[in-house]
Amino acid sequence: MRLSQDEKDLLSGKGGAGAAKAMEILCALGRIHGARDMVEVRSVQVSGISFKNIGEHGLAFLEDWASRGSKARVPAFMNPGGADRRLWKELGFPAAFVKKQERVISALEKLGVRPTLTCAPYEADTSVEFGDHLAWAESSAVAYANSVLGARTNREGGPSAIAAALTGRTPRHTLHTDDGRKPTRVVRVACKAESTAEAGALGFLIGKLISGDSKGGIPYITGVAPPEGPRRRTWLKALGAAMAASGSTGLYHIEGVTPEAEAPTGDVGETVINSLSEGLEALNKHPGPVDVIAFGCPHASLDDLEYISGRLRGRKVRTPVWISTSSSIRSLAEEKGPAAELRRCGVTILADTCIVVAPLQELGIRSVATDSGKSACYLPSHQGVRLRFGTTDELIEAAVEGAFALPRNTSKGQIRGK
Ligand code: F3S
């Protein structure tokens, strides 16, 4: 790989032992992917934050790297961890787990990574412009940044994202190149997909369809568009998150919608999706009572919180409802938004974590209903919970009616709300 003088200096240890290790990792990855050089990145998002996922080995790895004394050279921020840093006690998160989680966060802070703890960094406090090169790790954020914002990022792993933070670089390959962003298959949608849950089911189907595509798996989607207004962004987030979950798709184009959508030329196949029912049925795995109804995957925006509050119209929920978001969006909702009203309705706004990476077993949660295709994809396998899938509106009504409520005497857990 061609390295600039600055990159050679980092590799030789002039930026500290941590940055030298980072440059070694990036060079090795660059060689594997056939990159000719590095590209400077504007920001980095680091995943692998939840202690539930990385465990003792991951924590030791991070603390060792943090002890080597290098700091992030570009803005870098964290994906959700495993606990709500403010409400963990009230929600019943185990203290021992929270202590380990705080050690993960503090190791990353030593490396200069900010504890934003959100998978939707574009919602609150980072600016991304069309054409920016990034090194983001969270798959749903990667899909959103590439597809909707027109930025350029591969899906980084936890260590490669930290390496990018410490050097401000990533190897230039795949989604950082013009050729790597071209669509490889046309997907014609011949059915309606209006709600965000339907967007999730559609994303799930498209992800599965292109997951084995040897040309790179980038769909050019026609026949469908997000709703106008505040639900537009939520719909696009839901589509990309589910596609990334079922098919590792980091970029999608939608005709007339996304900024780089250009009809493919040459020999690309076309697939028609006539119905979402296969996706809806696959995600709605275990109809039955649930412990918690979960919204906010990817993390909810202020608009999402307002939408749910508006649909509740002051009614109390009878089944616990959790909405995951970032602490900055929760603060905004507390200052001038719907947080107080949601609390009055009995809804918990969960920050810094989410239903997929929190320690659900320890919290006594055995069954979840969600409107998120990504959560529905991951929850049964990652958390071993029973899963019910529905639209946001359906789930809000079910929460108010207590229609999915698990009789308390059969629940092993103590689900608390705030
Ligand atoms: Fe975000 Fe957790 Fe979903 S990290 S995308 S809310 S699985």
Short mmCIF file of N, CA, C and O in Angstrom, two decimals, residues 30-148:
data_model
loop_
_atom_site.label_atom_id
_atom_site.label_comp_id
_atom_site.label_asym_id
_atom_site.label_seq_id
_atom_site.Cartn_x
_atom_site.Cartn_y
_atom_site.Cartn_z
N GLY A 30 -6.04 -3.19 4.66
CA GLY A 30 -5.92 -2.63 3.31
C GLY A 30 -5.38 -3.66 2.33
O GLY A 30 -5.88 -3.79 1.21
N ARG A 31 -4.38 -4.42 2.78
CA ARG A 31 -3.80 -5.45 1.89
C ARG A 31 -4.84 -6.52 1.58
O ARG A 31 -5.00 -6.95 0.44
N ILE A 32 -5.58 -6.95 2.60
CA ILE A 32 -6.62 -7.99 2.39
C ILE A 32 -7.63 -7.53 1.35
O ILE A 32 -8.07 -8.29 0.49
N HIS A 33 -8.01 -6.25 1.42
CA HIS A 33 -9.07 -5.75 0.53
C HIS A 33 -8.52 -5.14 -0.77
O HIS A 33 -9.28 -4.58 -1.55
N GLY A 34 -7.23 -5.23 -0.97
CA GLY A 34 -6.65 -4.70 -2.22
C GLY A 34 -6.67 -3.18 -2.31
O GLY A 34 -6.71 -2.63 -3.42
N ALA A 35 -6.62 -2.49 -1.17
CA ALA A 35 -6.60 -1.02 -1.22
C ALA A 35 -5.22 -0.53 -1.64
O ALA A 35 -4.21 -1.10 -1.24
N ARG A 36 -5.22 0.55 -2.45
CA ARG A 36 -3.92 1.07 -2.89
C ARG A 36 -3.37 2.10 -1.91
O ARG A 36 -2.19 2.33 -1.81
N ASP A 37 -4.29 2.77 -1.19
CA ASP A 37 -3.84 3.79 -0.24
C ASP A 37 -4.90 3.98 0.85
O ASP A 37 -5.90 3.25 0.88
N MET A 38 -4.67 4.95 1.72
CA MET A 38 -5.61 5.26 2.79
C MET A 38 -6.41 6.50 2.40
O MET A 38 -5.96 7.31 1.57
N VAL A 39 -7.56 6.66 3.05
CA VAL A 39 -8.34 7.88 2.85
C VAL A 39 -8.55 8.52 4.22
O VAL A 39 -8.69 7.81 5.23
N GLU A 40 -8.51 9.85 4.24
CA GLU A 40 -8.74 10.54 5.52
C GLU A 40 -10.23 10.53 5.83
O GLU A 40 -11.05 10.77 4.94
N VAL A 41 -10.57 10.27 7.08
CA VAL A 41 -11.99 10.21 7.45
C VAL A 41 -12.37 11.41 8.31
O VAL A 41 -11.57 11.93 9.07
N ARG A 42 -13.63 11.81 8.16
CA ARG A 42 -14.11 12.97 8.90
C ARG A 42 -14.55 12.60 10.32
O ARG A 42 -14.42 13.39 11.24
N SER A 43 -15.09 11.40 10.46
CA SER A 43 -15.48 10.96 11.81
C SER A 43 -15.49 9.44 11.88
O SER A 43 -15.47 8.75 10.85
N VAL A 44 -15.53 8.95 13.09
CA VAL A 44 -15.47 7.50 13.35
C VAL A 44 -16.57 7.15 14.34
O VAL A 44 -16.84 7.90 15.28
N GLN A 45 -17.20 6.02 14.09
CA GLN A 45 -18.17 5.52 15.07
C GLN A 45 -17.76 4.11 15.45
O GLN A 45 -17.54 3.27 14.58
N VAL A 46 -17.63 3.88 16.74
CA VAL A 46 -17.06 2.61 17.24
C VAL A 46 -18.17 1.72 17.78
O VAL A 46 -19.01 2.17 18.58
N SER A 47 -18.19 0.46 17.34
CA SER A 47 -19.18 -0.49 17.87
C SER A 47 -18.47 -1.46 18.83
O SER A 47 -17.30 -1.29 19.13
N GLY A 48 -19.20 -2.49 19.27
CA GLY A 48 -18.61 -3.43 20.23
C GLY A 48 -18.46 -2.77 21.59
O GLY A 48 -17.43 -2.87 22.25
N ILE A 49 -19.50 -2.05 22.02
CA ILE A 49 -19.43 -1.29 23.26
C ILE A 49 -20.09 -2.05 24.42
O ILE A 49 -19.68 -1.93 25.56
N SER A 50 -21.14 -2.81 24.10
CA SER A 50 -21.88 -3.45 25.20
C SER A 50 -21.04 -4.55 25.85
O SER A 50 -20.55 -5.45 25.15
N PHE A 51 -20.93 -4.48 27.17
CA PHE A 51 -20.20 -5.53 27.88
C PHE A 51 -20.87 -6.88 27.66
O PHE A 51 -20.22 -7.92 27.66
N LYS A 52 -22.17 -6.86 27.43
CA LYS A 52 -22.89 -8.11 27.17
C LYS A 52 -22.32 -8.82 25.94
O LYS A 52 -22.23 -10.03 25.90
N ASN A 53 -21.92 -8.04 24.94
CA ASN A 53 -21.41 -8.64 23.71
C ASN A 53 -19.91 -8.90 23.76
O ASN A 53 -19.45 -9.91 23.24
N ILE A 54 -19.14 -7.99 24.38
CA ILE A 54 -17.67 -8.17 24.26
C ILE A 54 -17.08 -8.93 25.44
O ILE A 54 -16.00 -9.51 25.31
N GLY A 55 -17.76 -8.92 26.58
CA GLY A 55 -17.31 -9.71 27.73
C GLY A 55 -15.93 -9.32 28.25
O GLY A 55 -15.37 -8.28 27.90
N GLU A 56 -15.37 -10.17 29.10
CA GLU A 56 -14.08 -9.88 29.76
C GLU A 56 -12.95 -9.73 28.76
O GLU A 56 -12.08 -8.87 28.92
N HIS A 57 -12.93 -10.58 27.71
CA HIS A 57 -11.82 -10.52 26.75
C HIS A 57 -11.82 -9.19 26.01
O HIS A 57 -10.77 -8.56 25.83
N GLY A 58 -13.02 -8.76 25.61
CA GLY A 58 -13.12 -7.48 24.89
C GLY A 58 -12.70 -6.32 25.78
O GLY A 58 -12.00 -5.40 25.34
N LEU A 59 -13.11 -6.39 27.05
CA LEU A 59 -12.75 -5.32 27.99
C LEU A 59 -11.22 -5.27 28.18
O LEU A 59 -10.61 -4.19 28.13
N ALA A 60 -10.60 -6.44 28.33
CA ALA A 60 -9.14 -6.48 28.52
C ALA A 60 -8.44 -5.93 27.27
O ALA A 60 -7.46 -5.18 27.39
N PHE A 61 -8.93 -6.27 26.10
CA PHE A 61 -8.36 -5.78 24.84
C PHE A 61 -8.40 -4.25 24.79
O PHE A 61 -7.42 -3.59 24.47
N LEU A 62 -9.55 -3.68 25.16
CA LEU A 62 -9.71 -2.21 25.11
C LEU A 62 -8.82 -1.53 26.15
O LEU A 62 -8.19 -0.50 25.88
N GLU A 63 -8.77 -2.12 27.35
CA GLU A 63 -7.97 -1.48 28.40
C GLU A 63 -6.48 -1.53 28.05
O GLU A 63 -5.74 -0.59 28.32
N ASP A 64 -6.08 -2.62 27.40
CA ASP A 64 -4.68 -2.71 26.98
C ASP A 64 -4.36 -1.63 25.93
O ASP A 64 -3.36 -0.92 26.03
N TRP A 65 -5.26 -1.48 24.96
CA TRP A 65 -5.03 -0.48 23.89
C TRP A 65 -5.02 0.93 24.50
O TRP A 65 -4.17 1.76 24.17
N ALA A 66 -5.94 1.15 25.44
CA ALA A 66 -6.04 2.48 26.07
C ALA A 66 -4.77 2.81 26.86
O ALA A 66 -4.40 3.98 26.99
N SER A 67 -4.10 1.76 27.37
CA SER A 67 -2.90 2.01 28.19
C SER A 67 -1.71 2.43 27.32
O SER A 67 -0.67 2.82 27.84
N ARG A 68 -1.83 2.32 26.00
CA ARG A 68 -0.68 2.62 25.12
C ARG A 68 -0.54 4.10 24.78
O ARG A 68 0.36 4.51 24.06
N GLY A 69 -1.52 4.89 25.24
CA GLY A 69 -1.30 6.33 25.24
C GLY A 69 -1.57 7.11 23.97
O GLY A 69 -1.08 8.22 23.85
N SER A 70 -2.32 6.58 23.00
CA SER A 70 -2.65 7.40 21.82
C SER A 70 -4.11 7.84 21.91
O SER A 70 -4.93 7.18 22.56
N LYS A 71 -4.41 8.93 21.23
CA LYS A 71 -5.78 9.51 21.28
C LYS A 71 -6.35 9.65 19.87
O LYS A 71 -5.59 9.80 18.91
N ALA A 72 -7.65 9.68 19.79
CA ALA A 72 -8.32 9.87 18.50
C ALA A 72 -7.88 11.19 17.86
O ALA A 72 -7.78 12.20 18.54
N ARG A 73 -7.64 11.14 16.55
CA ARG A 73 -7.24 12.36 15.83
C ARG A 73 -8.40 13.01 15.11
O ARG A 73 -8.26 14.08 14.53
N VAL A 74 -9.54 12.34 15.07
CA VAL A 74 -10.76 12.89 14.44
C VAL A 74 -11.93 12.66 15.40
O VAL A 74 -11.82 11.81 16.30
N PRO A 75 -13.06 13.38 15.23
CA PRO A 75 -14.21 13.11 16.12
C PRO A 75 -14.61 11.64 16.07
O PRO A 75 -14.75 11.07 14.99
N ALA A 76 -14.73 11.05 17.24
CA ALA A 76 -15.07 9.61 17.31
C ALA A 76 -16.11 9.43 18.41
O ALA A 76 -16.04 10.07 19.45
N PHE A 77 -17.08 8.57 18.16
CA PHE A 77 -18.15 8.40 19.14
C PHE A 77 -18.57 6.94 19.23
O PHE A 77 -18.25 6.13 18.37
N MET A 78 -19.31 6.64 20.30
CA MET A 78 -19.61 5.24 20.64
C MET A 78 -21.03 4.82 20.24
O MET A 78 -21.97 5.58 20.37
N ASN A 79 -21.16 3.57 19.85
CA ASN A 79 -22.44 2.89 19.66
C ASN A 79 -23.07 2.64 21.06
O ASN A 79 -22.39 2.82 22.07
N PRO A 80 -24.32 2.22 21.12
CA PRO A 80 -24.91 1.95 22.44
C PRO A 80 -24.15 0.90 23.25
O PRO A 80 -23.62 -0.06 22.70
N GLY A 81 -24.13 1.12 24.55
CA GLY A 81 -23.59 0.12 25.46
C GLY A 81 -24.72 -0.73 26.03
O GLY A 81 -25.83 -0.75 25.49
N GLY A 82 -24.45 -1.39 27.14
CA GLY A 82 -25.41 -2.35 27.66
C GLY A 82 -26.35 -1.83 28.73
O GLY A 82 -27.18 -2.58 29.23
N ALA A 83 -26.20 -0.55 29.15
CA ALA A 83 -27.04 -0.08 30.26
C ALA A 83 -27.36 1.40 30.12
O ALA A 83 -26.58 2.16 29.52
N ASP A 84 -28.49 1.78 30.66
CA ASP A 84 -28.86 3.20 30.74
C ASP A 84 -28.05 3.79 31.90
O ASP A 84 -28.22 3.37 33.05
N ARG A 85 -27.18 4.75 31.60
CA ARG A 85 -26.24 5.24 32.62
C ARG A 85 -26.95 6.01 33.73
O ARG A 85 -26.42 6.14 34.82
N ARG A 86 -28.13 6.53 33.45
CA ARG A 86 -28.83 7.31 34.48
C ARG A 86 -29.90 6.48 35.19
O ARG A 86 -30.08 6.59 36.39
N LEU A 87 -30.61 5.64 34.44
CA LEU A 87 -31.78 4.96 35.03
C LEU A 87 -31.53 3.50 35.39
O LEU A 87 -32.48 2.77 35.68
N TRP A 88 -30.25 3.05 35.32
CA TRP A 88 -30.02 1.62 35.43
C TRP A 88 -30.58 1.02 36.73
O TRP A 88 -31.13 -0.08 36.71
N LYS A 89 -30.46 1.79 37.81
CA LYS A 89 -30.94 1.24 39.09
C LYS A 89 -32.44 1.04 39.07
O LYS A 89 -32.95 -0.02 39.41
N GLU A 90 -33.14 2.12 38.67
CA GLU A 90 -34.62 2.02 38.65
C GLU A 90 -35.12 0.93 37.72
O GLU A 90 -36.14 0.32 37.96
N LEU A 91 -34.36 0.69 36.63
CA LEU A 91 -34.80 -0.32 35.67
C LEU A 91 -34.33 -1.73 36.05
O LEU A 91 -34.68 -2.69 35.37
N GLY A 92 -33.54 -1.82 37.09
CA GLY A 92 -33.14 -3.15 37.58
C GLY A 92 -31.93 -3.75 36.90
O GLY A 92 -31.73 -4.97 36.95
N PHE A 93 -31.08 -2.91 36.24
CA PHE A 93 -29.86 -3.46 35.64
C PHE A 93 -28.91 -3.89 36.77
O PHE A 93 -28.74 -3.16 37.74
N PRO A 94 -28.28 -5.06 36.65
CA PRO A 94 -27.39 -5.53 37.72
C PRO A 94 -26.18 -4.61 37.89
O PRO A 94 -25.53 -4.25 36.91
N ALA A 95 -25.87 -4.27 39.16
CA ALA A 95 -24.78 -3.33 39.43
C ALA A 95 -23.45 -3.85 38.91
O ALA A 95 -22.63 -3.08 38.38
N ALA A 96 -23.20 -5.16 39.03
CA ALA A 96 -21.91 -5.71 38.59
C ALA A 96 -21.75 -5.52 37.08
O ALA A 96 -20.67 -5.19 36.58
N PHE A 97 -22.84 -5.71 36.36
CA PHE A 97 -22.81 -5.53 34.90
C PHE A 97 -22.52 -4.07 34.56
O PHE A 97 -21.68 -3.75 33.70
N VAL A 98 -23.21 -3.16 35.26
CA VAL A 98 -23.05 -1.72 34.97
C VAL A 98 -21.61 -1.29 35.25
O VAL A 98 -21.03 -0.48 34.50
N LYS A 99 -21.01 -1.84 36.28
CA LYS A 99 -19.62 -1.51 36.61
C LYS A 99 -18.68 -1.90 35.46
O LYS A 99 -17.82 -1.13 35.05
N LYS A 100 -18.88 -3.08 34.93
CA LYS A 100 -18.05 -3.53 33.80
C LYS A 100 -18.32 -2.64 32.59
O LYS A 100 -17.41 -2.27 31.85
N GLN A 101 -19.58 -2.32 32.38
CA GLN A 101 -19.94 -1.46 31.25
C GLN A 101 -19.22 -0.12 31.36
O GLN A 101 -18.71 0.41 30.37
N GLU A 102 -19.17 0.43 32.57
CA GLU A 102 -18.50 1.72 32.76
C GLU A 102 -17.01 1.60 32.48
O GLU A 102 -16.39 2.55 32.00
N ARG A 103 -16.42 0.45 32.75
CA ARG A 103 -14.99 0.27 32.44
C ARG A 103 -14.76 0.26 30.93
O ARG A 103 -13.76 0.79 30.44
N VAL A 104 -15.69 -0.35 30.19
CA VAL A 104 -15.59 -0.32 28.71
C VAL A 104 -15.61 1.14 28.24
O VAL A 104 -14.77 1.57 27.44
N ILE A 105 -16.57 1.89 28.76
CA ILE A 105 -16.73 3.29 28.33
C ILE A 105 -15.48 4.09 28.70
O ILE A 105 -14.97 4.88 27.89
N SER A 106 -14.97 3.85 29.89
CA SER A 106 -13.83 4.67 30.30
C SER A 106 -12.57 4.31 29.50
O SER A 106 -11.77 5.19 29.17
N ALA A 107 -12.39 3.04 29.13
CA ALA A 107 -11.25 2.69 28.27
C ALA A 107 -11.36 3.41 26.93
O ALA A 107 -10.38 3.97 26.41
N LEU A 108 -12.56 3.45 26.38
CA LEU A 108 -12.74 4.12 25.09
C LEU A 108 -12.57 5.63 25.22
O LEU A 108 -12.03 6.30 24.33
N GLU A 109 -13.02 6.18 26.34
CA GLU A 109 -12.82 7.63 26.55
C GLU A 109 -11.33 7.96 26.61
O GLU A 109 -10.90 8.99 26.11
N LYS A 110 -10.56 7.07 27.22
CA LYS A 110 -9.10 7.28 27.27
C LYS A 110 -8.52 7.33 25.85
O LYS A 110 -7.53 8.01 25.60
N LEU A 111 -9.14 6.59 24.95
CA LEU A 111 -8.68 6.60 23.55
C LEU A 111 -9.25 7.80 22.78
O LEU A 111 -9.02 7.93 21.58
N GLY A 112 -10.04 8.62 23.47
CA GLY A 112 -10.56 9.83 22.83
C GLY A 112 -11.90 9.64 22.14
O GLY A 112 -12.32 10.47 21.32
N VAL A 113 -12.60 8.53 22.45
CA VAL A 113 -13.90 8.26 21.83
C VAL A 113 -15.00 8.81 22.76
O VAL A 113 -15.03 8.48 23.95
N ARG A 114 -15.87 9.65 22.21
CA ARG A 114 -16.89 10.30 23.05
C ARG A 114 -18.04 9.35 23.37
O ARG A 114 -18.51 8.61 22.50
N PRO A 115 -18.54 9.39 24.62
CA PRO A 115 -19.59 8.43 25.03
C PRO A 115 -20.99 8.87 24.59
O PRO A 115 -21.88 9.05 25.42
N THR A 116 -21.16 9.02 23.28
CA THR A 116 -22.49 9.38 22.77
C THR A 116 -23.46 8.20 22.90
O THR A 116 -24.66 8.40 23.02
N LEU A 117 -22.93 6.99 22.82
CA LEU A 117 -23.69 5.76 23.05
C LEU A 117 -24.98 5.71 22.24
O LEU A 117 -26.06 5.43 22.76
N THR A 118 -24.84 5.97 20.96
CA THR A 118 -26.01 5.89 20.08
C THR A 118 -25.65 5.28 18.74
O THR A 118 -24.53 5.46 18.25
N CYS A 119 -26.62 4.55 18.17
CA CYS A 119 -26.45 3.98 16.83
C CYS A 119 -26.96 4.94 15.77
O CYS A 119 -26.90 4.62 14.58
N ALA A 120 -27.50 6.09 16.17
CA ALA A 120 -27.99 7.07 15.20
C ALA A 120 -27.29 8.41 15.45
O ALA A 120 -27.93 9.39 15.80
N PRO A 121 -25.96 8.44 15.26
CA PRO A 121 -25.21 9.65 15.58
C PRO A 121 -25.64 10.83 14.72
O PRO A 121 -25.47 11.98 15.12
N TYR A 122 -26.21 10.52 13.56
CA TYR A 122 -26.65 11.59 12.64
C TYR A 122 -27.89 12.32 13.18
O TYR A 122 -28.26 13.37 12.67
N GLU A 123 -28.54 11.78 14.22
CA GLU A 123 -29.76 12.42 14.74
C GLU A 123 -29.45 13.64 15.61
O GLU A 123 -30.26 14.53 15.74
N ALA A 124 -28.28 13.62 16.26
CA ALA A 124 -28.09 14.64 17.28
C ALA A 124 -26.89 15.54 17.03
O ALA A 124 -27.03 16.70 16.70
N ASP A 125 -25.71 14.99 17.16
CA ASP A 125 -24.59 15.91 17.30
C ASP A 125 -23.40 15.62 16.41
O ASP A 125 -22.27 15.76 16.80
N THR A 126 -23.63 15.15 15.21
CA THR A 126 -22.49 15.05 14.30
C THR A 126 -22.93 15.54 12.93
O THR A 126 -24.05 15.31 12.51
N SER A 127 -22.07 16.22 12.25
CA SER A 127 -22.46 16.69 10.92
C SER A 127 -21.79 15.82 9.87
O SER A 127 -20.60 15.52 9.96
N VAL A 128 -22.57 15.40 8.92
CA VAL A 128 -22.06 14.58 7.81
C VAL A 128 -22.53 15.22 6.53
O VAL A 128 -23.70 15.57 6.40
N GLU A 129 -21.61 15.38 5.58
CA GLU A 129 -22.00 15.96 4.30
C GLU A 129 -21.81 14.95 3.18
O GLU A 129 -21.01 14.03 3.31
N PHE A 130 -22.53 15.18 2.10
CA PHE A 130 -22.44 14.33 0.93
C PHE A 130 -20.96 14.19 0.52
O PHE A 130 -20.25 15.18 0.42
N GLY A 131 -20.53 12.97 0.29
CA GLY A 131 -19.15 12.74 -0.17
C GLY A 131 -18.12 12.62 0.94
O GLY A 131 -16.97 12.24 0.67
N ASP A 132 -18.49 12.91 2.18
CA ASP A 132 -17.54 12.73 3.29
C ASP A 132 -17.12 11.27 3.40
O ASP A 132 -17.96 10.36 3.25
N HIS A 133 -15.85 11.04 3.71
CA HIS A 133 -15.41 9.69 4.04
C HIS A 133 -15.47 9.52 5.55
O HIS A 133 -15.04 10.40 6.31
N LEU A 134 -16.04 8.40 5.98
CA LEU A 134 -16.23 8.11 7.41
C LEU A 134 -15.69 6.70 7.69
O LEU A 134 -15.48 5.92 6.76
N ALA A 135 -15.55 6.40 8.96
CA ALA A 135 -15.24 5.01 9.34
C ALA A 135 -16.21 4.65 10.46
O ALA A 135 -15.90 4.78 11.64
N TRP A 136 -17.41 4.26 10.07
CA TRP A 136 -18.46 3.94 11.04
C TRP A 136 -18.62 2.43 11.13
O TRP A 136 -18.39 1.71 10.16
N ALA A 137 -19.05 1.98 12.27
CA ALA A 137 -19.12 0.54 12.50
C ALA A 137 -20.54 -0.01 12.62
O ALA A 137 -20.80 -1.14 12.24
N GLU A 138 -21.44 0.76 13.19
CA GLU A 138 -22.81 0.26 13.40
C GLU A 138 -23.50 0.09 12.04
O GLU A 138 -23.60 1.02 11.25
N SER A 139 -24.00 -1.12 11.79
CA SER A 139 -24.47 -1.44 10.43
C SER A 139 -25.63 -0.54 9.99
O SER A 139 -25.69 -0.13 8.83
N SER A 140 -26.55 -0.21 10.90
CA SER A 140 -27.69 0.62 10.48
C SER A 140 -27.23 2.05 10.19
O SER A 140 -27.75 2.71 9.28
N ALA A 141 -26.25 2.52 10.94
CA ALA A 141 -25.73 3.88 10.71
C ALA A 141 -24.93 3.92 9.41
O ALA A 141 -24.98 4.92 8.67
N VAL A 142 -24.21 2.83 9.12
CA VAL A 142 -23.46 2.74 7.87
C VAL A 142 -24.43 2.80 6.69
O VAL A 142 -24.22 3.56 5.73
N ALA A 143 -25.52 2.03 6.77
CA ALA A 143 -26.52 2.03 5.69
C ALA A 143 -27.12 3.42 5.52
O ALA A 143 -27.31 3.90 4.40
N TYR A 144 -27.42 4.09 6.62
CA TYR A 144 -28.03 5.42 6.54
C TYR A 144 -27.04 6.44 5.98
O TYR A 144 -27.38 7.24 5.09
N ALA A 145 -25.81 6.42 6.48
CA ALA A 145 -24.81 7.40 6.04
C ALA A 145 -24.54 7.25 4.55
O ALA A 145 -24.51 8.24 3.80
N ASN A 146 -24.35 6.01 4.09
CA ASN A 146 -24.06 5.78 2.67
C ASN A 146 -25.24 6.09 1.78
O ASN A 146 -25.12 6.78 0.77
N SER A 147 -26.40 5.58 2.17
CA SER A 147 -27.55 5.59 1.27
C SER A 147 -28.29 6.91 1.28
O SER A 147 -28.63 7.45 0.22
N VAL A 148 -28.54 7.44 2.46
CA VAL A 148 -29.41 8.62 2.59
C VAL A 148 -28.58 9.91 2.59
O VAL A 148 -28.98 10.90 1.99
#
